[in-house]
Amino acid sequence: MNLAQKKGSHTAQCKIVITSNQGVRGGRIFDLKSTVDNAVKSCPSVRHVFVAKRTNESMPMGKLDISLDEVMVGQSPVCAPEPMDSEEMLFMLYTSGSTGKPKGIVHTQAGYLLYASLTHQYVFDYTPGDVFGCVADIGWITGHSYVVYGPLCNGATSVLFESTPVYPNPGRYWETVQRLRINQFYGAPTAIRLLLKYEENWVKKYDRSSLKTLASVGEPINHEAWEWFHNVVGDGRCPLVDTWWQTETGGVCIAPLPAEPGAEIRPAMAMRPFFGIQPALLGEKGQIITGNDVSGALCISKPWPGMARTIFGDHQRFVDAYFKPYQGQYFTGDGAYRTEDGYYQITGRMDDVINISGHRLGTAEIEDALDEHPDVPETAVIGIPHEIKGEVPFAFVVLKESATENQRAVVEEMRHLVATKIAKYAVPDHFLVVKRLPKTRSGKIMRRILRKVAMQDTSNLGDISTLDDPSVVSEIIEAHKRYRSHAAKK
Ligand code: WT7
């Protein structure tokens, strides 16, 4: 079975696919059409594939394919708007959770659009005439809400960015700011962490006087990245807003407001709820934690216009994933700290979801892809910190006895499996072959131990008495030591 089937992407019953012959990014070319062709083979609901010509490479056209450029020639430039019910589906986006297949998050017409446009205006201090530059990929929620729907609802000029921050050189963002006179620049900490390694002149040589607001999204922004973004890019004169939200929330929920009179923008991760958002911190026993200088599971207590309405085709899963963990609350999956003066700081995911360069991924998805290898009976993937990407996956794998001779080849095949079944960014940075995984007597993998081993922090492993066989721990620590010393020699 391939992953597309496993993921249940068939649930969307999609009829039309729009693609390009090839994709172009960071000086590289990708054969998008052939990827789509492969996917469509297992999707009987698809009737047409529209193919845009992004490059001059001609592609074989199959019987479902229609050239987008050719059919567009005969079309009217005006399309009458179609009235929709406010609660009808606007779009669906797949995102990862801690278990099972990705979830098709459903957003609806009126609430989502209202929320995207309102947050676009207030969080980023957008005023008519501004040029709004969100450099996120259009295919993710950030691109949906802040390249397309939010800015267009407000009649803004929205920049479409198709590249990487370092192609053809690390001045790419700031050259774009200068050329297009961008007023709001919205990007991800992972890109900032990458850019701050280069000479400041890559920033300084471009005119950035048009910038009014800088903004960050997707993962916690560390102090160094915050300071560089604020001081080097913004010359210390633009508010830098760290925005917290999720695919499910439709738009920004927690952020400082640049336009709020007297609002203070504090370095790194200090934010307040947006209009109408009521955050709550919940404790282990499900109690609401009151007061300040406290931490807990970040929930939202009241509905807001932009919230997701369901998981496509599986409403029960929606209820179970978001509303069951804490009675009467929407649970975000994140932990948070409320500071002494009532600001929120996000402390990270509380579930088995990791964040690789701002890409959200359930470790179970990587494990599923690895487990497809016939010589791999069992794997466990965890996230470990990485200087630039935030987090990277670390895979512990158990091989069949017969395959231990071919370890290197099997690892290569596993890399390929993850790259093709999920994406290149999901390929683990580390593969550690172990004889067995640390399991409790009830068969649950103790990931806490794997995390400590991978972080080389094994002085205090906590309670391991529930392990089926505690000697597995020293076995894994030894294997990891050998792995690290081997890696160091390379
Ligand atoms: C998860 C949501 C929001 C659009 C892009 C990601 C993490 C998001 C922040 C932030 C710390 C953040 C959370 C969240 N996250 N923004 N400003 N500070 N963490 O959307 O793929 O749905 O991921 O990204 O863990 O739950 P997503």
Coordinates of C-alpha atoms and ligand atoms in Angstrom, one line a residue:
M1 CA 0.0 0.0 0.0
N2 CA 1.4 3.4 -0.7
L3 CA 1.3 6.3 1.7
A4 CA -1.3 8.3 -0.3
Q5 CA -3.7 5.4 0.4
K6 CA -2.6 5.1 3.9
K7 CA -2.9 8.8 4.6
G8 CA -6.5 8.5 3.4
S9 CA -6.0 11.4 1.0
H10 CA -8.8 9.8 -1.0
T11 CA -11.3 11.1 1.5
A12 CA -11.3 14.5 -0.3
Q13 CA -12.6 12.9 -3.5
C14 CA -10.8 15.5 -5.4
K15 CA -12.0 15.9 -9.0
I16 CA -9.5 18.4 -10.5
V17 CA -5.8 18.9 -10.0
I18 CA -3.9 22.0 -11.1
T19 CA -0.2 21.7 -11.5
S20 CA 2.8 23.0 -13.4
N21 CA 4.9 21.0 -15.8
Q22 CA 7.9 21.8 -13.6
G23 CA 8.6 23.6 -10.4
V24 CA 11.4 26.1 -9.9
R25 CA 13.0 26.9 -6.6
G26 CA 16.3 28.1 -5.4
G27 CA 17.9 27.5 -8.8
R28 CA 16.6 23.9 -9.0
I29 CA 14.0 22.4 -11.2
F30 CA 11.4 19.8 -10.0
D31 CA 9.3 17.5 -12.2
L32 CA 6.0 18.3 -10.6
K33 CA 3.9 16.8 -13.4
S34 CA 5.4 13.3 -13.0
T35 CA 4.8 13.4 -9.3
V36 CA 1.2 14.4 -10.0
D37 CA 0.9 11.6 -12.6
N38 CA 2.0 9.0 -10.1
A39 CA -0.4 10.3 -7.4
V40 CA -3.4 10.5 -9.8
K41 CA -2.9 6.8 -10.7
S42 CA -4.3 5.9 -7.3
C43 CA -7.0 8.6 -7.2
P44 CA -10.0 7.4 -9.4
S45 CA -12.0 10.5 -8.5
V46 CA -9.7 12.8 -10.5
R47 CA -11.2 13.7 -13.9
H48 CA -9.0 16.6 -15.1
V49 CA -5.4 17.7 -14.6
F50 CA -4.7 21.3 -15.6
V51 CA -1.0 21.8 -16.5
A52 CA 0.5 25.3 -16.5
K53 CA 3.7 25.8 -18.4
R54 CA 6.2 27.1 -15.8
T55 CA 9.3 26.1 -17.8
N56 CA 9.9 25.4 -21.5
E57 CA 10.2 21.7 -20.9
S58 CA 7.4 19.9 -22.7
M59 CA 5.8 17.1 -20.8
P60 CA 3.9 14.1 -22.2
M61 CA 0.2 14.9 -21.9
G62 CA -2.1 12.0 -20.8
K63 CA -5.8 11.7 -21.4
L64 CA -6.8 13.5 -18.2
D65 CA -4.4 16.5 -19.0
I66 CA -5.5 19.9 -20.2
S67 CA -3.0 22.7 -21.0
L68 CA -4.0 25.6 -18.7
D69 CA -2.3 28.2 -20.9
E70 CA -4.3 27.0 -24.0
V71 CA -7.7 27.0 -22.3
M72 CA -7.1 30.3 -20.6
V73 CA -6.8 32.1 -23.9
G74 CA -10.5 31.6 -24.7
Q75 CA -11.7 32.6 -21.2
S76 CA -13.4 35.9 -20.1
P77 CA -11.2 38.0 -17.7
V78 CA -14.2 38.5 -15.5
C79 CA -15.8 35.8 -13.4
A80 CA -19.1 36.5 -11.7
P81 CA -18.9 35.9 -7.9
E82 CA -20.8 32.9 -6.6
P83 CA -22.9 33.5 -3.5
M84 CA -22.1 31.0 -0.8
D85 CA -23.5 30.1 2.6
S86 CA -21.3 31.5 5.3
E87 CA -20.7 28.1 6.8
E88 CA -19.8 26.4 3.5
M89 CA -16.3 25.0 3.0
L90 CA -13.8 27.5 1.6
F91 CA -10.8 25.2 1.6
M92 CA -9.2 22.2 3.2
L93 CA -5.6 21.8 4.2
Y94 CA -3.9 18.7 5.5
T95 CA -1.8 19.0 8.6
S96 CA -0.1 16.6 11.0
G97 CA -1.1 15.5 14.4
S98 CA 0.5 13.2 16.9
T99 CA -1.3 10.1 15.7
G100 CA -2.4 8.5 12.5
K101 CA -2.9 10.0 9.1
P102 CA -2.8 13.7 8.5
K103 CA -6.0 15.6 9.2
G104 CA -7.9 17.5 6.5
I105 CA -8.6 20.7 8.4
V106 CA -11.7 22.5 7.0
H107 CA -12.2 26.3 7.0
T108 CA -15.4 28.0 6.0
Q109 CA -16.3 31.1 4.1
A110 CA -17.4 33.9 6.3
G111 CA -15.6 33.3 9.6
Y112 CA -12.3 32.5 8.1
L113 CA -12.3 35.5 5.7
L114 CA -13.3 37.9 8.4
Y115 CA -10.6 36.6 10.7
A116 CA -7.9 36.5 8.0
S117 CA -8.7 40.1 7.0
L118 CA -9.0 41.5 10.5
T119 CA -5.8 39.9 11.7
H120 CA -4.0 41.0 8.5
Q121 CA -5.0 44.6 9.2
Y122 CA -4.4 44.8 12.9
V123 CA -1.5 42.4 13.7
F124 CA 0.7 43.7 10.9
D125 CA -0.5 47.4 11.1
Y126 CA -1.6 47.2 7.4
T127 CA -2.9 50.5 6.0
P128 CA -4.4 50.9 2.5
G129 CA -1.7 51.3 -0.1
D130 CA 0.9 49.2 1.7
V131 CA 2.8 46.4 -0.1
F132 CA 2.5 43.3 2.1
G133 CA 5.3 40.8 1.8
C134 CA 4.7 37.4 3.3
V135 CA 7.4 35.0 2.0
A136 CA 5.7 31.8 3.2
D137 CA 4.9 29.1 0.7
I138 CA 1.4 29.7 -0.6
G139 CA 0.5 26.0 -0.1
W140 CA 0.6 26.2 3.7
I141 CA -1.8 28.0 6.0
T142 CA 0.5 31.0 6.4
G143 CA 0.4 31.5 2.6
H144 CA -3.4 31.0 2.5
S145 CA -4.1 33.5 5.2
Y146 CA -1.4 36.1 4.6
V147 CA -0.4 35.9 1.0
V148 CA -3.9 35.2 -0.5
Y149 CA -7.1 35.6 1.6
G150 CA -6.2 38.3 4.3
P151 CA -4.4 40.7 2.0
L152 CA -6.8 40.3 -0.9
C153 CA -9.8 40.8 1.3
N154 CA -8.2 44.1 2.3
G155 CA -7.4 45.1 -1.2
A156 CA -3.7 45.0 -0.4
T157 CA -0.9 44.4 -2.9
S158 CA 0.5 41.1 -1.9
V159 CA 4.0 39.8 -2.8
L160 CA 4.3 36.3 -4.2
F161 CA 7.8 34.9 -3.4
E162 CA 9.0 31.8 -5.2
S163 CA 12.5 31.0 -4.0
T164 CA 14.7 30.4 -1.0
P165 CA 16.2 33.1 1.1
V166 CA 19.8 32.3 -0.1
Y167 CA 19.2 32.1 -3.9
P168 CA 20.9 33.5 -5.8
N169 CA 22.6 34.9 -2.7
P170 CA 21.7 35.7 0.9
G171 CA 20.5 39.2 0.0
R172 CA 17.5 37.9 -1.8
Y173 CA 14.8 39.0 0.7
W174 CA 16.3 42.5 1.2
E175 CA 16.8 43.0 -2.5
T176 CA 13.1 42.1 -2.9
V177 CA 12.2 44.6 -0.1
Q178 CA 14.1 47.4 -1.9
R179 CA 12.7 46.6 -5.4
L180 CA 9.1 46.3 -4.4
R181 CA 9.1 48.8 -1.5
I182 CA 7.7 46.2 0.9
N183 CA 6.1 47.7 4.0
Q184 CA 5.4 44.6 6.1
F185 CA 7.8 41.6 6.0
Y186 CA 6.5 38.3 7.4
G187 CA 8.9 35.3 7.6
A188 CA 10.1 32.4 9.6
P189 CA 12.7 32.1 12.3
T190 CA 14.5 29.3 10.5
A191 CA 15.3 31.6 7.6
I192 CA 16.5 34.3 9.9
R193 CA 18.8 31.9 11.7
L194 CA 20.2 30.9 8.4
L195 CA 20.7 34.5 7.2
L196 CA 22.3 35.8 10.3
K197 CA 25.3 33.6 9.6
Y198 CA 26.2 35.7 6.6
E199 CA 27.9 39.2 6.4
E200 CA 25.6 42.0 7.5
N201 CA 26.4 43.7 4.2
W202 CA 24.0 41.3 2.5
V203 CA 21.3 43.2 4.3
K204 CA 22.8 46.7 4.7
K205 CA 23.5 47.2 1.0
Y206 CA 19.8 47.3 0.2
D207 CA 17.4 50.1 1.1
R208 CA 14.9 48.9 3.7
S209 CA 13.4 52.3 4.6
S210 CA 10.0 51.1 3.3
L211 CA 9.7 48.6 6.1
K212 CA 7.1 49.4 8.9
T213 CA 6.5 46.0 10.5
L214 CA 8.6 42.8 10.8
A215 CA 6.9 39.6 11.7
S216 CA 7.7 36.0 12.5
V217 CA 5.7 32.8 12.5
G218 CA 5.8 29.0 12.8
E219 CA 8.2 28.3 15.7
P220 CA 9.6 30.1 18.7
I221 CA 12.0 32.9 17.7
N222 CA 15.2 32.7 19.8
H223 CA 16.8 35.8 21.2
E224 CA 19.7 35.9 18.7
A225 CA 17.4 35.7 15.7
W226 CA 15.0 38.3 17.2
E227 CA 17.8 40.8 17.8
W228 CA 19.3 40.3 14.3
F229 CA 15.9 40.7 12.6
H230 CA 15.0 43.7 14.7
N231 CA 18.4 45.5 14.7
V232 CA 20.1 44.5 11.5
V233 CA 17.1 44.2 9.1
G234 CA 14.8 46.7 10.8
D235 CA 17.6 49.1 12.0
G236 CA 15.9 48.9 15.4
R237 CA 13.0 51.1 14.2
C238 CA 10.3 48.6 13.2
P239 CA 8.1 46.7 15.6
L240 CA 8.9 42.9 15.4
V241 CA 5.7 40.9 16.0
D242 CA 6.0 37.3 16.9
T243 CA 2.7 35.7 15.8
W244 CA 1.4 32.4 17.3
W245 CA -1.3 30.5 15.5
Q246 CA -2.0 27.2 13.8
T247 CA -3.5 25.7 10.6
E248 CA -6.6 25.0 12.8
T249 CA -6.9 28.6 14.1
G250 CA -7.2 30.2 10.6
G251 CA -5.3 33.3 11.6
V252 CA -3.0 34.8 14.2
C253 CA -4.3 34.3 17.8
I254 CA -1.5 35.5 20.0
A255 CA 0.8 38.4 19.0
P256 CA 1.8 41.8 20.1
L257 CA -0.2 44.6 18.3
P258 CA 2.1 47.1 16.7
A259 CA -0.7 49.7 16.5
E260 CA -1.9 49.3 20.1
P261 CA -1.2 52.7 21.7
G262 CA 1.6 52.4 24.2
A263 CA 2.1 48.7 23.4
E264 CA 5.5 47.5 24.2
I265 CA 7.2 45.0 21.9
R266 CA 9.4 42.8 23.9
P267 CA 12.2 40.7 22.6
A268 CA 11.4 37.1 21.8
M269 CA 8.1 35.4 22.4
A270 CA 6.1 37.8 24.4
M271 CA 2.6 38.1 23.2
R272 CA -1.0 38.9 24.0
P273 CA -4.2 37.4 22.7
F274 CA -5.9 39.0 19.7
F275 CA -9.4 40.5 19.9
G276 CA -11.9 37.9 21.0
I277 CA -9.3 35.2 21.8
Q278 CA -9.5 33.9 25.4
P279 CA -6.5 31.8 26.2
A280 CA -6.4 29.5 29.2
L281 CA -3.7 27.4 30.7
L282 CA -4.8 24.0 31.9
G283 CA -3.2 21.8 34.4
E284 CA -2.6 18.0 34.4
K285 CA -5.8 17.3 36.3
G286 CA -7.8 19.4 33.8
Q287 CA -8.0 22.4 36.1
I288 CA -7.8 26.0 34.8
I289 CA -4.6 27.6 36.1
T290 CA -5.2 31.1 37.3
G291 CA -2.8 33.9 38.1
N292 CA 0.5 34.8 36.5
D293 CA 4.0 33.3 36.4
V294 CA 2.4 29.9 35.6
S295 CA 2.7 27.3 32.9
G296 CA 0.2 24.8 31.4
A297 CA -1.4 23.4 28.3
L298 CA -2.5 26.2 26.1
C299 CA -6.2 26.1 25.4
I300 CA -8.7 28.6 24.0
S301 CA -11.9 28.9 25.9
K302 CA -14.3 30.6 23.6
P303 CA -14.9 30.1 19.8
W304 CA -13.6 32.7 17.4
P305 CA -14.6 33.3 13.7
G306 CA -11.5 31.8 12.1
M307 CA -11.5 28.4 13.9
A308 CA -11.6 25.2 11.9
R309 CA -15.0 23.7 11.7
T310 CA -14.1 20.0 11.3
I311 CA -11.7 17.4 10.0
F312 CA -13.0 16.6 6.5
G313 CA -14.9 13.3 6.6
D314 CA -14.2 12.6 10.3
H315 CA -16.0 15.0 12.7
Q316 CA -15.6 12.6 15.6
R317 CA -11.8 12.8 15.2
F318 CA -12.1 16.6 15.3
V319 CA -14.0 16.4 18.6
D320 CA -11.6 13.9 20.0
A321 CA -8.4 15.6 19.0
Y322 CA -9.2 19.2 20.1
F323 CA -12.1 19.2 22.5
K324 CA -11.8 15.9 24.5
P325 CA -8.4 16.5 26.3
Y326 CA -9.8 19.5 28.3
Q327 CA -13.5 19.7 29.0
G328 CA -15.0 22.8 27.4
Q329 CA -11.8 24.0 25.8
Y330 CA -10.1 24.0 22.4
F331 CA -6.7 22.3 23.1
T332 CA -3.8 23.6 20.9
G333 CA -1.3 20.9 21.5
D334 CA 1.2 23.5 22.7
G335 CA 2.4 24.4 26.2
A336 CA 2.7 28.0 27.3
Y337 CA 4.0 30.2 30.1
R338 CA 2.1 33.3 31.3
T339 CA 4.7 35.8 32.5
E340 CA 4.4 37.8 35.7
D341 CA 2.8 40.7 33.8
G342 CA 0.4 38.5 31.8
Y343 CA 2.2 38.0 28.5
Y344 CA 2.2 34.6 26.8
Q345 CA 5.3 32.6 25.8
I346 CA 4.9 29.4 23.8
T347 CA 7.1 26.6 25.2
G348 CA 6.5 24.1 22.4
R349 CA 4.4 21.1 21.5
M350 CA 3.2 18.8 24.2
D351 CA 2.5 15.9 21.8
D352 CA 4.6 13.8 19.4
V353 CA 4.7 16.6 16.8
I354 CA 8.0 18.2 15.7
N355 CA 8.7 21.4 13.9
I356 CA 11.4 21.1 11.2
S357 CA 12.2 24.6 9.7
G358 CA 8.6 25.5 10.4
H359 CA 7.2 22.3 8.9
R360 CA 4.9 20.6 11.3
L361 CA 5.2 16.8 11.3
G362 CA 4.0 14.0 13.5
T363 CA 6.8 11.6 14.3
A364 CA 4.3 8.8 13.7
E365 CA 4.2 9.8 10.0
I366 CA 8.0 9.4 9.6
E367 CA 7.8 6.1 11.5
D368 CA 5.1 4.8 9.1
A369 CA 7.2 5.6 6.1
L370 CA 10.3 3.9 7.6
D371 CA 8.3 0.9 8.7
E372 CA 7.4 0.3 5.0
H373 CA 10.9 -1.0 4.5
P374 CA 10.7 -4.8 4.5
D375 CA 13.8 -5.2 6.6
V376 CA 12.6 -2.8 9.3
P377 CA 10.2 -4.2 11.8
E378 CA 10.2 -1.3 14.2
T379 CA 11.3 2.4 14.5
A380 CA 10.9 5.3 16.9
V381 CA 11.4 8.9 15.8
I382 CA 11.9 11.8 18.1
G383 CA 12.8 15.5 17.5
I384 CA 16.1 17.0 18.7
P385 CA 17.1 20.7 18.7
H386 CA 19.0 22.0 15.7
E387 CA 20.7 25.4 15.4
I388 CA 19.1 26.5 12.2
K389 CA 16.1 24.2 11.6
G390 CA 14.8 24.4 15.1
E391 CA 14.3 20.7 15.3
V392 CA 15.4 17.7 13.3
P393 CA 14.2 14.1 13.4
F394 CA 16.3 11.4 15.0
A395 CA 15.4 7.8 14.1
F396 CA 16.0 4.8 16.2
V397 CA 15.6 1.7 14.0
V398 CA 15.5 -2.0 14.6
L399 CA 16.6 -4.1 11.7
K400 CA 15.8 -7.7 10.9
E401 CA 18.6 -10.1 11.8
S402 CA 19.2 -10.9 8.1
A403 CA 19.6 -7.2 7.2
T404 CA 22.2 -6.1 9.8
E405 CA 25.1 -6.9 7.3
N406 CA 23.5 -4.4 4.9
Q407 CA 22.9 -1.6 7.3
R408 CA 24.2 1.2 5.1
A409 CA 22.1 0.2 2.1
V410 CA 19.0 -0.2 4.3
V411 CA 19.5 3.3 5.8
E412 CA 19.8 4.8 2.3
E413 CA 16.6 3.1 1.3
M414 CA 14.9 4.4 4.3
R415 CA 16.0 7.9 3.5
H416 CA 14.6 7.5 0.0
L417 CA 11.3 6.2 1.4
V418 CA 10.8 9.2 3.6
A419 CA 11.8 11.7 0.9
T420 CA 9.3 10.2 -1.6
K421 CA 6.5 9.3 0.8
I422 CA 6.6 12.5 2.8
A423 CA 9.2 15.1 1.8
K424 CA 12.9 15.7 1.8
Y425 CA 12.7 17.9 4.9
A426 CA 11.2 14.9 6.8
V427 CA 14.3 12.7 6.3
P428 CA 15.9 12.0 9.7
D429 CA 19.3 13.6 10.2
H430 CA 20.3 10.6 12.3
F431 CA 19.6 6.9 12.0
L432 CA 20.7 4.8 14.9
V433 CA 20.4 1.1 14.5
V434 CA 19.5 -0.6 17.8
K435 CA 18.7 -4.2 18.8
R436 CA 15.4 -3.2 20.4
L437 CA 13.5 -0.2 21.7
P438 CA 12.9 0.7 25.3
K439 CA 9.3 -0.5 26.0
T440 CA 7.1 -0.6 29.1
R441 CA 5.5 -3.9 30.1
S442 CA 2.4 -2.8 28.3
G443 CA 4.4 -2.3 25.1
K444 CA 4.6 1.5 24.9
I445 CA 7.9 3.0 23.7
M446 CA 9.4 5.2 26.3
R447 CA 10.3 8.1 24.1
R448 CA 11.6 10.2 27.0
I449 CA 14.6 7.8 27.3
L450 CA 15.3 8.1 23.5
R451 CA 15.2 11.8 23.8
K452 CA 17.7 11.8 26.7
V453 CA 20.0 9.4 24.8
A454 CA 19.9 11.5 21.6
M455 CA 20.6 14.6 23.6
Q456 CA 23.5 12.9 25.5
D457 CA 21.9 13.7 28.7
T458 CA 21.7 10.4 30.4
S459 CA 22.8 11.3 33.9
N460 CA 19.2 11.3 35.2
L461 CA 16.9 9.1 33.2
G462 CA 14.0 9.3 35.7
D463 CA 11.9 6.3 36.6
I464 CA 12.7 3.3 34.4
S465 CA 11.2 0.7 36.6
T466 CA 8.2 0.3 34.3
L467 CA 10.5 -0.9 31.5
D468 CA 10.0 -4.4 30.4
D469 CA 13.8 -5.0 30.5
P470 CA 15.8 -2.0 31.9
S471 CA 19.1 -3.4 30.4
V472 CA 17.9 -2.1 27.1
V473 CA 18.9 1.4 28.2
S474 CA 22.6 0.8 28.5
E475 CA 22.5 -1.1 25.2
I476 CA 21.1 2.0 23.5
I477 CA 23.5 4.4 25.2
E478 CA 26.4 2.3 24.0
A479 CA 25.1 2.1 20.5
H480 CA 24.6 5.9 20.5
K481 CA 28.2 6.5 21.8
R482 CA 29.6 4.4 19.0
Y483 CA 27.4 6.3 16.5
R484 CA 28.6 9.7 17.7
S485 CA 32.3 8.7 17.8
H486 CA 31.9 7.3 14.3
A487 CA 30.2 10.5 13.1
A488 CA 32.9 12.6 14.7
K489 CA 35.6 10.8 12.8
K490 CA 33.9 11.3 9.5
Ligands
WT7_1 C1 2.3 25.0 15.4 C2 1.3 25.2 14.3 C3 0.9 29.3 12.2 C4 1.2 29.1 10.8 C5 2.4 28.3 10.6 C6 2.5 27.0 11.3 C7 4.1 26.3 16.3 C8 3.5 28.6 15.3 C9 4.6 29.9 16.6 C10 5.2 31.0 17.4 C11 6.1 29.3 18.8 C12 4.8 28.6 17.1 C13 3.2 25.8 17.4 C14 1.9 25.5 16.7 N1 4.1 27.8 16.2 N2 3.8 29.8 15.5 N3 5.1 32.2 17.0 N4 6.0 30.6 18.4 N5 5.6 28.3 18.2 O1 1.2 26.3 11.4 O2 1.9 24.0 10.7 O3 -0.3 24.5 11.8 O4 1.8 24.6 13.1 O5 3.5 25.8 15.1 O6 3.7 24.6 17.9 O7 1.0 24.6 17.4 P1 1.1 24.8 11.7

